[in-house]
Coordinates of C-alpha atoms in Angstrom, one line a residue:
M28 CA 0.0 0.0 0.0
E29 CA 1.3 3.4 -0.9
M30 CA 2.2 5.5 2.1
S31 CA 0.5 8.9 2.7
R32 CA 2.5 12.1 3.2
L33 CA 1.9 12.1 6.9
Y34 CA 2.1 8.9 9.0
T35 CA 3.5 7.4 12.2
E36 CA 5.3 4.2 13.0
G37 CA 5.4 2.8 16.5
L38 CA 4.7 6.2 18.0
T39 CA 4.8 6.5 21.8
L40 CA 4.2 9.8 23.5
C41 CA 4.6 10.7 27.2
Y42 CA 4.1 13.7 29.5
E43 CA 6.7 13.2 32.2
S44 CA 6.1 9.6 33.3
D45 CA 2.6 9.3 32.0
E46 CA 2.3 7.4 28.7
I47 CA -0.4 9.0 26.5
I48 CA 0.0 7.3 23.2
R49 CA 1.4 3.8 22.8
E50 CA 3.0 2.2 19.8
L51 CA 0.7 4.0 17.3
H52 CA 0.8 3.1 13.6
L53 CA -1.3 5.7 11.7
Q54 CA -1.8 7.1 8.2
I55 CA -3.4 10.4 7.4
P56 CA -5.2 10.1 4.1
D57 CA -4.0 12.6 1.5
G58 CA -6.5 15.1 0.2
K59 CA -9.2 14.4 2.8
I60 CA -10.5 15.9 6.0
T61 CA -9.7 13.6 8.9
A62 CA -11.4 14.0 12.3
L63 CA -9.8 12.8 15.5
V64 CA -12.5 11.9 18.0
G65 CA -12.5 10.5 21.5
R66 CA -13.0 11.4 25.2
N67 CA -11.3 14.2 26.9
G68 CA -7.8 13.2 27.9
C69 CA -7.6 10.2 25.4
G70 CA -4.6 11.7 23.6
K71 CA -6.1 13.4 20.5
S72 CA -4.4 16.8 21.1
T73 CA -1.2 15.1 22.1
L74 CA -1.2 13.2 18.9
L75 CA -1.9 16.3 16.8
K76 CA 1.1 18.1 18.5
A77 CA 3.4 15.1 17.6
L78 CA 2.1 15.2 14.0
A79 CA 3.1 18.9 13.8
R80 CA 6.5 18.3 15.4
L81 CA 5.6 20.2 18.5
L82 CA 6.1 17.1 20.8
Q83 CA 9.1 14.8 20.8
P84 CA 8.2 11.1 20.6
T85 CA 9.4 8.9 23.4
H86 CA 9.7 6.0 20.9
G87 CA 8.8 5.7 17.2
H88 CA 8.6 8.4 14.6
V89 CA 6.3 10.7 12.7
F90 CA 7.1 10.8 9.0
L91 CA 6.5 13.7 6.6
D92 CA 7.1 12.8 2.9
G93 CA 9.0 9.8 3.9
Q94 CA 11.4 11.6 6.3
A95 CA 11.3 11.5 10.1
I96 CA 9.8 14.9 11.0
Q97 CA 12.0 15.4 14.1
Q98 CA 15.1 15.3 11.8
L99 CA 13.8 18.0 9.5
P100 CA 14.6 21.7 10.0
T101 CA 11.8 23.7 11.7
R102 CA 11.6 26.1 8.7
E103 CA 11.2 23.2 6.2
V104 CA 8.4 21.6 8.3
A105 CA 6.6 25.0 8.4
K106 CA 6.7 25.2 4.6
Q107 CA 4.9 21.8 4.4
L108 CA 2.6 21.8 7.4
A109 CA 0.6 24.4 9.3
I110 CA -1.0 23.9 12.7
L111 CA -3.7 26.0 14.5
P112 CA -3.6 25.2 18.2
Q113 CA -6.5 25.5 20.7
S114 CA -7.3 29.1 21.6
P115 CA -4.4 30.9 19.9
T116 CA -3.4 34.3 21.1
A117 CA -1.9 37.3 19.2
P118 CA -0.2 40.5 20.3
E119 CA -2.5 43.4 21.3
G120 CA -3.4 45.8 18.5
L121 CA -2.7 43.3 15.7
T122 CA -4.9 43.6 12.6
V123 CA -6.3 40.7 10.6
E124 CA -3.9 41.4 7.8
G125 CA -1.0 41.7 10.2
L126 CA -1.8 38.3 11.6
V127 CA -2.1 36.7 8.2
R128 CA 1.3 38.1 7.2
Q129 CA 2.9 36.2 10.1
G130 CA 2.1 33.0 8.1
R131 CA 4.7 34.0 5.6
Y132 CA 7.6 34.0 8.1
P133 CA 8.9 30.5 7.1
H134 CA 9.3 31.8 3.5
M135 CA 11.0 35.1 4.2
N136 CA 14.7 35.7 3.6
L137 CA 17.3 36.2 6.3
F138 CA 16.6 39.9 6.4
G139 CA 12.9 39.4 7.1
K140 CA 11.9 41.1 3.9
R141 CA 8.6 40.1 2.2
S142 CA 8.5 39.5 -1.5
A143 CA 5.8 40.4 -4.0
E144 CA 4.8 36.7 -4.0
D145 CA 4.5 36.8 -0.2
E146 CA 2.0 39.7 -0.4
E147 CA 0.0 38.0 -3.2
I148 CA -0.4 34.9 -1.0
V149 CA -1.5 37.0 2.0
Q150 CA -4.1 38.7 -0.1
W151 CA -5.2 35.3 -1.5
A152 CA -5.5 33.8 2.0
L153 CA -7.7 36.8 3.0
Q154 CA -9.9 36.3 0.0
A155 CA -10.1 32.5 0.4
T156 CA -11.3 32.8 4.0
H157 CA -13.7 35.7 3.2
M158 CA -11.7 38.1 5.4
Y159 CA -10.5 40.6 2.8
D160 CA -13.1 43.2 3.7
L161 CA -12.1 42.9 7.4
R162 CA -8.3 43.0 6.8
E163 CA -7.8 46.3 8.6
R164 CA -9.8 45.4 11.6
D165 CA -8.2 44.7 15.0
L166 CA -8.6 41.1 16.0
T167 CA -10.3 42.1 19.2
E168 CA -13.1 43.7 17.3
L169 CA -14.1 40.5 15.5
S170 CA -16.7 37.9 16.3
G171 CA -15.6 34.5 17.4
G172 CA -16.2 33.0 14.0
Q173 CA -14.4 35.9 12.2
R174 CA -11.4 35.6 14.5
Q175 CA -11.1 31.9 13.9
R176 CA -11.3 32.5 10.2
A177 CA -8.5 35.0 10.5
W178 CA -6.3 32.3 12.2
V179 CA -7.2 29.9 9.5
A180 CA -6.1 32.6 6.9
M181 CA -2.7 32.8 8.7
A182 CA -2.3 29.1 8.5
L183 CA -3.2 29.2 4.8
A184 CA -0.7 31.9 4.2
Q185 CA 2.0 29.4 5.1
G186 CA 1.3 27.9 1.7
T187 CA 1.1 24.4 2.9
D188 CA -1.1 21.5 1.7
L189 CA -1.4 20.1 5.2
L190 CA -3.5 21.8 7.8
L191 CA -3.7 20.6 11.4
L192 CA -6.3 22.1 13.7
D193 CA -6.9 21.5 17.4
E194 CA -10.6 21.9 18.2
P195 CA -11.1 24.8 15.7
T196 CA -14.7 25.4 16.9
T197 CA -14.0 25.6 20.6
Y198 CA -16.0 28.3 22.5
L199 CA -17.9 29.2 19.3
D200 CA -21.7 29.3 19.1
M201 CA -23.5 27.0 16.6
A202 CA -23.5 29.5 13.7
H203 CA -19.8 30.3 14.1
Q204 CA -19.0 26.6 14.4
L205 CA -20.7 25.9 11.1
E206 CA -19.0 29.0 9.6
V207 CA -15.5 27.6 10.4
L208 CA -16.3 24.0 9.4
E209 CA -17.9 25.0 6.1
L210 CA -14.7 27.1 5.4
L211 CA -12.5 24.0 6.0
E212 CA -14.8 21.9 3.8
E213 CA -14.5 24.5 1.0
L214 CA -10.7 24.5 1.3
N215 CA -10.6 20.8 1.0
R216 CA -13.0 20.6 -1.8
E217 CA -11.7 23.4 -4.0
Q218 CA -8.0 23.4 -3.1
G219 CA -7.3 19.8 -2.2
K220 CA -6.0 20.6 1.3
T221 CA -5.3 17.7 3.6
I222 CA -6.9 18.6 6.9
V223 CA -6.6 16.9 10.3
M224 CA -8.8 18.3 13.1
V225 CA -9.6 17.4 16.6
V226 CA -13.4 17.5 17.0
H227 CA -15.6 17.1 20.1
D228 CA -18.9 17.0 18.3
L229 CA -19.3 13.6 16.7
N230 CA -22.1 14.8 14.3
H231 CA -19.8 17.6 13.1
A232 CA -17.1 15.0 12.5
A233 CA -19.4 12.8 10.5
R234 CA -20.8 15.7 8.5
Y235 CA -17.5 17.4 7.5
A236 CA -14.9 14.7 7.5
Q237 CA -14.4 11.9 5.0
H238 CA -12.2 9.9 7.4
M239 CA -12.6 9.5 11.2
I240 CA -10.1 8.2 13.7
A241 CA -11.5 7.2 17.2
V242 CA -8.9 7.3 19.9
T243 CA -9.3 5.7 23.3
D244 CA -6.7 5.1 26.1
G245 CA -3.8 6.1 23.8
R246 CA -4.7 3.7 21.0
I247 CA -6.8 3.7 17.9
W248 CA -10.1 2.0 18.5
A249 CA -11.3 2.3 14.9
S250 CA -10.6 4.3 11.7
G251 CA -12.4 4.7 8.4
I252 CA -15.3 6.5 6.8
P253 CA -17.9 8.0 9.1
A254 CA -20.6 5.5 8.0
E255 CA -18.4 2.6 9.2
I256 CA -17.1 4.3 12.4
M257 CA -20.2 5.8 13.8
T258 CA -21.8 2.8 15.5
P259 CA -23.5 2.1 18.8
E260 CA -20.5 -0.1 19.7
L261 CA -18.1 2.8 19.2
L262 CA -20.2 5.2 21.2
L263 CA -20.3 2.7 24.1
E264 CA -16.6 1.7 24.0
V265 CA -15.0 5.0 23.2
F266 CA -17.4 7.6 24.8
G267 CA -19.2 5.5 27.5
V268 CA -22.7 6.3 26.2
H269 CA -25.6 4.4 24.7
A270 CA -26.8 6.0 21.5
H271 CA -28.9 5.4 18.4
I272 CA -27.3 6.0 15.0
Q273 CA -29.7 7.4 12.4
I274 CA -28.8 7.8 8.7
E275 CA -29.9 11.0 6.9
A276 CA -31.9 9.9 3.9
E277 CA -30.6 12.7 1.6
T278 CA -26.9 12.5 2.4
G279 CA -26.3 9.1 3.9
I280 CA -24.4 10.8 6.8
P281 CA -24.8 9.0 10.2
V282 CA -26.2 11.1 13.1
C283 CA -25.6 10.2 16.7
V284 CA -28.5 10.4 19.2
P285 CA -27.2 9.6 22.8
Y286 CA -29.9 8.5 25.2
K287 CA -28.2 7.0 28.2
L288 CA -24.9 7.2 30.1
A289 CA -23.1 3.9 30.5
M290 CA -21.7 2.8 33.8
A291 CA -18.7 5.0 34.7
R292 CA -15.3 3.5 34.2

């Protein structure tokens, strides 16, 4: 089987003496949206950090284009892969355009000078995320959804085909959640971006991802298309809830309807 651009072999991750991920073998499908799902504390965000080279493995490796990512220069990784962490922060007084320009830092020369190409990409990222008309606004003046789109624009400005996002809809209301998720779907559909995102809402994961990975106790419980992964057995084993799974007639997308909490572990 042909290997994907981003994958792991025997990956083990620890925080101090606590083992979070154990001997993980994982492939991220190219050109798709992959949703990482699981209980709080199961290792989803830890895994995402390792995929982005932000966390050193205890054992095993993360590979990017066939090379161990820890052995690649930081600048080179940043040209291939962009990550948007949970609840990112920016300096006070920064405008949307100023934030997006920060995404071009990996491509700038030693003197920190931006090229005409850098500026073109910044403007493209603003247009792609529908933030161009708000480019001169201070980040603090934006709604939650607008602010998150600005951060996505910064990640796009890095010019990478791989986007990793840790709970991109955290703290957003329903409308703003859909705003961000529909933007990611558009970027995948129209520009072929490979997107990996940690998602809490299983129905959002099933609706917007073509591939799902369920993580529990530091291992992969199941992975595949949403229609295969969203089962009552998964909800019970991974999330500890009893649930019905309904299939939308128009789309074939599975919908989770929890009805009872299982016995606490």
